[in-house]
Amino acid sequence: MVIDGPSSSSIMAAIQATSNSTSSTTSSSNHHRQHRIGTSSVSEFYEGKTVFITGGTGFMGKVLLEKLLRSCPGVSKIYLLIRPMKGQDAHERLQQLLSSPLFDPLRKERPQDLRKVLPIEGDITQPELAITASDRAMLERSVNVVFHSAATVKFDEKLKLSVTINLLGTRRLVELCKRMDHLEALIHVSTAYCNCDRTEVTEVVYSPPMDPERVTTLVDCLDEPLVDQLTPSLVGNRPNTYTFTKALTECWLREHCEGLPLVIVRPSIVLSSAGGPMKGWVDNWNGPTGIIAAAGKGLFRSMVCDPNKTADLVPVDMVINLMIVSAWRVGTTKPKELQIYNCVTGQRKPITWQQFIDLCFKYMRKHPFSDVFWYPNGSVSSNRTLNTFNWIFLHWIPAHIIDSFVWLTGGRPM
């Protein structure tokens, strides 16, 4: 993993110390005391601290929560912003989250630590985050560290909703952070691809594709159908609304967060975990995960992609370690400048998409999935005509043959 940013060497040393936490959660506190960077270890920085997390019910949020509880046992409280959904209130969704197998080691060895996690009912898309006045006052009095990972990561998300969540949601959170009495670190999760229109991306905020305030005004004033029509011209040479709104958000943060202990973390393509407590853990179909699953089932056999391009993939636990350590660093060194870290692998440990696909198929055959429809195989090509040809003969025709067989045997075609 390559970390670009100020004082990268000290950050990498601290991440290594954090990554080396013992598999036994009961001994993690003593272990971390042995790894000091400067005058304070990472785990000691979090002792007695109160943490507030947005996006805590998402993939990265769950890993962040588990890592904080496991490796920073001295943390006082962790508040999660949770939106009521599908008939469940914030408390019910929190209990469902904590029942994940990811938390089994903690539940077995330090179950009392799970009581440190408390829900804050709210919604990133609503004014004041839809947090009650009493909860806001409590957060303003007590929170020391904020991790902002709430976002819509759908590439095909409508621009109006993407702006509402990614840009306006961040603005609402910053307004809350500015009222916090004891804030020591604010970590904003961006993406390494927010400046994908450039051939080189360093640890700076680049000029915005458009004025964030102007985009906000347009989205607020215009109906969604009209915004949809304008989206291609607004997004410009960026491939989707996700990277567009993430770039706008970074620019807005640079202009409006002076005096805040802000860090921007830019991961590339986030994959399942490489380390403990559960190697390979993932709980969503985002990014390559869904493609891998479909390919392993034999359902996905052709894709438009340049096989020689770098697949910049980074395990989720490495991103989380950087987030935790970057909060420690900004909280202990108190830099005056905005801190930015690119969390990528393509420079130091490059792998092409073809190499990645070959490795996937190798292990799919060695450890086959259940209920496989077809032998795991396939190809990628930047040639769209060839991909169309492959799609017809490897997807469309086999699918209709199977559906016909299912129909003839009295089943329900897919």
Tab-separated table of C-alpha atoms in Angstrom, residues 65-264:
chain	number	residue	atom	x	y	z
A	65	LEU	CA	-16.189	0.196	14.488
A	66	GLU	CA	-14.812	-3.289	15.106
A	67	LYS	CA	-11.210	-2.109	14.776
A	68	LEU	CA	-11.687	0.762	17.219
A	69	LEU	CA	-13.258	-1.531	19.810
A	70	ARG	CA	-10.667	-4.265	19.355
A	71	SER	CA	-7.450	-2.268	19.046
A	72	CYS	CA	-8.302	0.831	21.081
A	73	PRO	CA	-9.927	-0.678	24.184
A	74	GLY	CA	-9.638	2.578	26.094
A	75	VAL	CA	-12.139	4.382	23.863
A	76	SER	CA	-14.967	5.758	26.005
A	77	LYS	CA	-18.006	5.825	23.697
A	78	ILE	CA	-18.716	5.409	20.004
A	79	TYR	CA	-21.835	7.071	18.624
A	80	LEU	CA	-23.213	5.904	15.274
A	81	LEU	CA	-25.510	8.052	13.152
A	82	ILE	CA	-28.220	5.590	12.104
A	83	ARG	CA	-31.252	6.227	9.922
A	84	PRO	CA	-34.496	4.362	10.689
A	85	MET	CA	-35.178	2.033	7.781
A	86	LYS	CA	-37.588	-0.727	6.772
A	87	GLY	CA	-39.587	-0.494	9.975
A	88	GLN	CA	-36.517	-0.640	12.219
A	89	ASP	CA	-35.508	2.229	14.471
A	90	ALA	CA	-31.893	3.182	15.201
A	91	HIS	CA	-31.607	0.880	18.235
A	92	GLU	CA	-32.898	-2.144	16.317
A	93	ARG	CA	-30.542	-1.492	13.410
A	94	LEU	CA	-27.612	-1.181	15.827
A	95	GLN	CA	-28.412	-4.553	17.388
A	96	GLN	CA	-28.622	-6.079	13.923
A	97	LEU	CA	-25.246	-4.547	13.049
A	98	LEU	CA	-23.563	-5.863	16.198
A	99	SER	CA	-24.922	-9.358	15.525
A	100	SER	CA	-22.661	-9.596	12.461
A	101	PRO	CA	-20.059	-12.403	12.564
A	102	LEU	CA	-17.445	-9.645	12.316
A	103	PHE	CA	-18.045	-8.912	16.003
A	104	ASP	CA	-17.979	-12.544	17.179
A	105	PRO	CA	-14.424	-12.378	18.621
A	106	LEU	CA	-15.304	-9.261	20.611
A	107	ARG	CA	-18.612	-10.733	21.710
A	108	LYS	CA	-16.777	-13.806	22.976
A	109	GLU	CA	-13.801	-12.170	24.703
A	110	ARG	CA	-14.863	-8.612	25.620
A	111	PRO	CA	-18.656	-8.455	25.365
A	112	GLN	CA	-18.811	-5.450	27.676
A	113	ASP	CA	-17.067	-3.317	25.046
A	114	LEU	CA	-20.055	-3.608	22.729
A	115	ARG	CA	-22.009	-1.540	25.248
A	116	LYS	CA	-19.799	1.424	24.343
A	117	VAL	CA	-21.580	1.651	20.983
A	118	LEU	CA	-24.652	3.895	21.079
A	119	PRO	CA	-27.052	4.906	18.287
A	120	ILE	CA	-27.880	8.473	17.320
A	121	GLU	CA	-31.037	8.530	15.242
A	122	GLY	CA	-30.602	10.811	12.254
A	123	ASP	CA	-30.368	11.158	8.494
A	124	ILE	CA	-27.472	12.610	6.515
A	125	THR	CA	-29.899	13.959	3.890
A	126	GLN	CA	-31.957	16.070	6.301
A	127	PRO	CA	-31.327	19.516	7.833
A	128	GLU	CA	-29.315	19.326	11.080
A	129	LEU	CA	-28.840	15.639	10.154
A	130	ALA	CA	-32.328	15.085	11.646
A	131	ILE	CA	-30.671	14.763	15.071
A	132	THR	CA	-32.734	15.831	18.074
A	133	ALA	CA	-31.711	18.966	19.962
A	134	SER	CA	-30.737	16.961	23.040
A	135	ASP	CA	-28.561	14.572	21.026
A	136	ARG	CA	-26.913	17.473	19.192
A	137	ALA	CA	-26.086	19.173	22.471
A	138	MET	CA	-24.623	15.941	23.838
A	139	LEU	CA	-22.461	15.442	20.728
A	140	GLU	CA	-21.269	19.049	20.837
A	141	ARG	CA	-20.206	18.635	24.465
A	142	SER	CA	-18.505	15.255	24.292
A	143	VAL	CA	-17.206	14.214	20.844
A	144	ASN	CA	-13.437	14.240	20.247
A	145	VAL	CA	-13.055	12.366	16.938
A	146	VAL	CA	-15.407	12.270	13.936
A	147	PHE	CA	-15.225	9.760	11.075
A	148	HIS	CA	-17.378	10.720	8.098
A	149	SER	CA	-17.824	7.758	5.764
A	150	ALA	CA	-21.521	8.155	4.920
A	151	ALA	CA	-21.932	8.457	1.151
A	152	THR	CA	-23.715	7.047	-1.829
A	153	VAL	CA	-21.165	5.033	-3.778
A	154	LYS	CA	-23.451	4.106	-6.663
A	155	PHE	CA	-21.848	5.082	-9.935
A	156	ASP	CA	-25.232	5.492	-11.613
A	157	GLU	CA	-26.860	7.459	-8.780
A	158	LYS	CA	-29.007	10.378	-9.861
A	159	LEU	CA	-27.111	13.652	-9.521
A	160	LYS	CA	-29.729	15.236	-7.273
A	161	LEU	CA	-29.461	12.480	-4.663
A	162	SER	CA	-25.680	12.205	-5.025
A	163	VAL	CA	-25.295	15.933	-4.304
A	164	THR	CA	-27.744	15.705	-1.404
A	165	ILE	CA	-25.823	12.891	0.287
A	166	ASN	CA	-22.189	13.431	-0.656
A	167	LEU	CA	-21.962	17.228	-0.750
A	168	LEU	CA	-24.819	18.579	1.350
A	169	GLY	CA	-24.536	15.737	3.865
A	170	THR	CA	-20.884	16.631	4.417
A	171	ARG	CA	-21.804	20.301	4.790
A	172	ARG	CA	-24.364	19.468	7.464
A	173	LEU	CA	-21.830	17.360	9.356
A	174	VAL	CA	-19.212	20.130	9.226
A	175	GLU	CA	-21.740	22.580	10.667
A	176	LEU	CA	-22.177	20.216	13.606
A	177	CYS	CA	-18.409	19.725	13.978
A	178	LYS	CA	-17.836	23.479	14.175
A	179	ARG	CA	-19.966	23.539	17.309
A	180	MET	CA	-18.092	20.698	19.025
A	181	ASP	CA	-16.197	21.917	22.082
A	182	HIS	CA	-13.475	19.251	22.153
A	183	LEU	CA	-13.018	18.165	18.534
A	184	GLU	CA	-9.494	16.855	17.878
A	185	ALA	CA	-9.889	15.150	14.497
A	186	LEU	CA	-12.363	15.089	11.604
A	187	ILE	CA	-11.704	12.324	9.066
A	188	HIS	CA	-13.502	12.604	5.730
A	189	VAL	CA	-13.492	9.562	3.441
A	190	SER	CA	-13.203	10.582	-0.201
A	191	THR	CA	-11.965	8.494	-3.134
A	192	ALA	CA	-8.711	8.300	-5.075
A	193	TYR	CA	-10.831	8.584	-8.222
A	194	CYS	CA	-12.371	11.980	-7.465
A	195	ASN	CA	-9.686	13.417	-9.759
A	196	CYS	CA	-9.714	10.582	-12.286
A	197	ASP	CA	-9.618	13.123	-15.104
A	198	ARG	CA	-5.943	13.690	-14.243
A	199	THR	CA	-3.000	11.440	-15.115
A	200	GLU	CA	-1.344	12.078	-11.742
A	201	VAL	CA	-3.030	12.749	-8.409
A	202	THR	CA	-0.997	14.076	-5.501
A	203	GLU	CA	-2.067	14.954	-1.970
A	204	VAL	CA	-3.696	18.279	-2.829
A	205	VAL	CA	-7.243	19.444	-3.531
A	206	TYR	CA	-7.540	20.322	-7.203
A	207	SER	CA	-9.704	23.000	-8.766
A	208	PRO	CA	-13.348	21.944	-8.798
A	209	PRO	CA	-15.033	20.772	-11.996
A	210	MET	CA	-17.718	23.350	-11.141
A	211	ASP	CA	-18.426	25.726	-8.309
A	212	PRO	CA	-19.978	23.540	-5.549
A	213	GLU	CA	-22.354	26.345	-4.552
A	214	ARG	CA	-23.593	26.699	-8.118
A	215	VAL	CA	-24.216	22.960	-8.420
A	216	THR	CA	-26.070	22.988	-5.105
A	217	THR	CA	-28.270	25.864	-6.274
A	218	LEU	CA	-29.060	24.108	-9.553
A	219	VAL	CA	-29.974	20.873	-7.811
A	220	ASP	CA	-32.154	22.690	-5.275
A	221	CYS	CA	-34.005	24.824	-7.825
A	222	LEU	CA	-34.568	22.389	-10.676
A	223	ASP	CA	-36.870	19.391	-10.870
A	224	GLU	CA	-35.203	15.985	-10.965
A	225	PRO	CA	-36.082	15.243	-14.632
A	226	LEU	CA	-34.386	18.472	-15.695
A	227	VAL	CA	-31.365	17.740	-13.483
A	228	ASP	CA	-31.144	14.308	-15.127
A	229	GLN	CA	-31.067	15.949	-18.568
A	230	LEU	CA	-28.299	18.332	-17.475
A	231	THR	CA	-26.217	15.675	-15.707
A	232	PRO	CA	-23.940	14.733	-18.660
A	233	SER	CA	-22.987	18.368	-19.287
A	234	LEU	CA	-22.483	19.046	-15.567
A	235	VAL	CA	-20.393	15.949	-14.886
A	236	GLY	CA	-18.231	16.654	-17.933
A	237	ASN	CA	-15.229	14.365	-18.368
A	238	ARG	CA	-15.788	12.502	-15.120
A	239	PRO	CA	-17.302	9.040	-15.612
A	240	ASN	CA	-20.123	9.243	-13.061
A	241	THR	CA	-21.908	11.322	-10.437
A	242	TYR	CA	-19.981	9.607	-7.619
A	243	THR	CA	-16.540	10.915	-8.596
A	244	PHE	CA	-18.059	14.272	-9.589
A	245	THR	CA	-19.724	14.933	-6.232
A	246	LYS	CA	-16.715	13.643	-4.293
A	247	ALA	CA	-14.525	16.180	-6.133
A	248	LEU	CA	-17.017	18.952	-5.354
A	249	THR	CA	-17.051	17.930	-1.699
A	250	GLU	CA	-13.269	18.093	-1.374
A	251	CYS	CA	-13.275	21.596	-2.837
A	252	TRP	CA	-16.018	22.710	-0.485
A	253	LEU	CA	-14.120	21.300	2.513
A	254	ARG	CA	-10.961	23.161	1.520
A	255	GLU	CA	-12.839	26.459	1.398
A	256	HIS	CA	-15.018	26.092	4.501
A	257	CYS	CA	-13.070	24.070	7.077
A	258	GLU	CA	-10.341	26.480	8.097
A	259	GLY	CA	-9.539	25.903	11.752
A	260	LEU	CA	-10.955	22.381	11.814
A	261	PRO	CA	-8.584	19.400	12.362
A	262	LEU	CA	-9.555	17.954	8.983
A	263	VAL	CA	-8.044	14.949	7.204
A	264	ILE	CA	-9.143	13.690	3.785
